[in-house]
Amino acid sequence: MMFILSFNTISAQEAENYKIIMGVRLNPLVIYDFEGGRKELFRLHAEVGALLNKRTYLSAGYTPFTNSIYSFNEYWFISFDNPLPISAVISAEYMFDSEKFILQGGPNFKLNGGNVFAFIFTPIDNINWGLKVGAFIPINFVISKG
C-alpha cells in the first residue's frame, strides 16, 4: 500500500515538471514614448510555450497586425503559490514589414483572468526607449504536460 501511495505522489510531482501551452493572447496596451507621445492599441498574438517547473515560461509567437514573430521569456520569482505572482520578462520581436528588431522587458503580474505588465522597450538599430503598459488575456489550452 505504501508503495502505491509513494508512486502516486511521485507521479503527481512529475506531472508538474512542464506544461506545453498553445493559444492566443488578447493584448490591450498603451505605448508611451519619452517625448510625451502615447498610443492606445489592441493586439492579438498566437503563441506556443512551455512552463517549466511552474517558474520559467519560454514561448514563441506571431502577431498578425505587425507581421512579427517574437520570443517571450519569463521567470516567476514570486511563484504561483502566492496571492500575487510576479515575473521578470525579457522579450525579443522581429517585425518583417518594417525590418525592426525590438527588445523589451519588465515586470509581469498574474491576476485571476490574465496578467498586467509594464515593459520598457527599444529598437536595437536606433536606441529610443519607450514604455508599454497593458494586459495579457490568455485564451490557452494545455497540449501536453509531464
Coordinates of C-alpha atoms in Angstrom, one line a residue:
M1 CA 0.0 0.0 0.0
M2 CA 2.8 2.5 0.9
F3 CA 4.4 1.7 -2.5
I4 CA 1.3 2.7 -4.3
L5 CA 0.9 5.9 -2.3
S6 CA 4.6 6.7 -2.9
F7 CA 4.2 6.0 -6.6
N8 CA 1.1 8.3 -6.9
T9 CA 2.9 11.1 -5.0
I10 CA 5.9 10.8 -7.3
S11 CA 3.7 10.7 -10.4
A12 CA 1.8 13.8 -9.3
Q13 CA 5.0 15.6 -8.7
E14 CA 6.4 14.6 -12.1
A15 CA 3.2 15.8 -13.8
E16 CA 4.1 19.3 -12.7
N17 CA 7.6 19.4 -14.4
Y18 CA 6.3 21.0 -17.6
K19 CA 3.3 22.2 -19.5
I20 CA 3.2 22.8 -23.2
I21 CA 0.6 25.6 -23.8
M22 CA -0.9 26.8 -27.0
G23 CA -3.4 29.6 -27.8
V24 CA -3.9 33.3 -28.3
R25 CA -3.4 36.3 -26.2
L26 CA -5.6 39.4 -26.3
N27 CA -3.3 42.4 -25.5
P28 CA -4.8 45.8 -24.8
L29 CA -2.0 48.3 -24.1
V30 CA -0.8 51.8 -24.1
I31 CA 2.6 52.7 -25.5
Y32 CA 4.4 55.8 -24.2
D33 CA 7.5 57.4 -25.8
F34 CA 9.7 59.6 -23.7
E35 CA 8.9 62.7 -25.8
G36 CA 5.4 62.8 -24.4
G37 CA 3.5 60.8 -27.1
R38 CA 1.2 57.8 -26.4
K39 CA -0.8 55.3 -28.4
E40 CA -3.6 53.1 -27.3
L41 CA -3.5 49.7 -29.1
F42 CA -5.0 46.3 -29.1
R43 CA -3.0 43.3 -30.4
L44 CA -3.8 39.6 -30.9
H45 CA -1.0 37.1 -30.6
A46 CA -0.8 33.4 -31.4
E47 CA 1.6 31.6 -29.2
V48 CA 3.1 28.2 -28.1
G49 CA 5.1 28.0 -25.0
A50 CA 6.4 25.8 -22.2
L51 CA 6.0 26.4 -18.5
L52 CA 8.9 24.6 -16.7
N53 CA 8.6 23.7 -13.0
K54 CA 6.0 26.4 -12.5
R55 CA 8.7 29.1 -12.7
T56 CA 10.1 29.5 -16.2
Y57 CA 7.9 30.2 -19.2
L58 CA 9.5 30.2 -22.7
S59 CA 7.4 30.8 -25.8
A60 CA 7.4 31.9 -29.4
G61 CA 4.5 33.6 -31.2
Y62 CA 3.2 35.6 -34.1
T63 CA 1.4 39.0 -34.2
P64 CA -0.6 39.4 -37.4
F65 CA -1.2 43.1 -37.2
T66 CA 2.6 43.9 -37.1
N67 CA 3.6 40.8 -39.1
S68 CA 6.1 39.9 -36.4
I69 CA 7.4 36.9 -34.6
Y70 CA 8.6 37.1 -31.0
S71 CA 10.1 35.2 -28.2
F72 CA 8.6 35.8 -24.8
N73 CA 10.6 34.5 -21.8
E74 CA 9.8 35.0 -18.1
Y75 CA 10.9 33.8 -14.7
W76 CA 8.3 33.8 -11.9
F77 CA 10.4 35.0 -8.9
I78 CA 7.3 35.2 -6.8
S79 CA 5.6 31.9 -7.5
F80 CA 2.0 30.9 -8.4
D81 CA 1.6 29.8 -4.8
N82 CA 1.4 33.4 -3.7
P83 CA -1.6 35.7 -3.9
L84 CA 0.1 37.9 -6.5
P85 CA 2.7 36.0 -8.6
I86 CA 5.3 38.3 -10.3
S87 CA 7.6 37.5 -13.1
A88 CA 10.5 39.2 -14.8
V89 CA 10.1 39.2 -18.6
I90 CA 12.7 39.5 -21.4
S91 CA 11.2 39.5 -24.9
A92 CA 12.5 40.0 -28.5
E93 CA 10.4 40.7 -31.5
Y94 CA 11.2 41.0 -35.2
M95 CA 8.8 43.0 -37.4
F96 CA 9.1 41.8 -41.0
D97 CA 7.4 44.7 -42.8
S98 CA 9.5 47.4 -41.1
E99 CA 12.6 45.2 -40.7
K100 CA 12.8 46.2 -37.0
F101 CA 14.2 44.2 -34.1
I102 CA 12.7 45.2 -30.7
L103 CA 13.9 44.2 -27.2
Q104 CA 11.7 44.7 -24.2
G105 CA 11.4 43.6 -20.6
G106 CA 10.0 44.4 -17.2
P107 CA 7.6 43.1 -14.5
N108 CA 4.5 41.0 -15.2
F109 CA 1.8 40.5 -12.5
K110 CA -0.5 37.4 -12.6
L111 CA -4.2 38.1 -11.8
N112 CA -7.2 35.8 -11.9
G113 CA -8.1 36.4 -15.6
G114 CA -4.8 37.3 -17.1
N115 CA -1.7 39.4 -16.5
V116 CA -0.8 43.1 -16.3
F117 CA 2.6 44.4 -17.2
A118 CA 4.9 47.4 -17.6
F119 CA 7.8 46.9 -20.1
I120 CA 10.5 49.2 -21.3
F121 CA 11.4 48.6 -25.0
T122 CA 13.6 49.9 -27.7
P123 CA 14.5 49.1 -31.3
I124 CA 18.1 47.8 -31.4
D125 CA 19.1 49.7 -34.5
N126 CA 18.2 53.1 -33.0
I127 CA 18.0 53.1 -29.2
N128 CA 14.8 55.0 -28.4
W129 CA 13.3 53.9 -25.2
G130 CA 9.6 53.6 -24.6
L131 CA 7.2 52.1 -22.1
K132 CA 4.3 49.6 -22.7
V133 CA 1.7 49.3 -20.0
G134 CA -1.1 46.8 -20.6
A135 CA -2.7 43.4 -20.0
F136 CA -2.5 39.9 -21.5
I137 CA -5.7 38.0 -21.5
P138 CA -4.9 34.4 -22.4
I139 CA -7.2 32.0 -24.3
N140 CA -5.0 28.9 -24.0
F141 CA -5.1 25.2 -23.6
V142 CA -2.6 22.7 -22.4
I143 CA -1.5 20.4 -25.2
S144 CA 0.9 18.3 -23.1
K145 CA 2.2 18.0 -19.5
G146 CA 4.6 15.8 -17.7

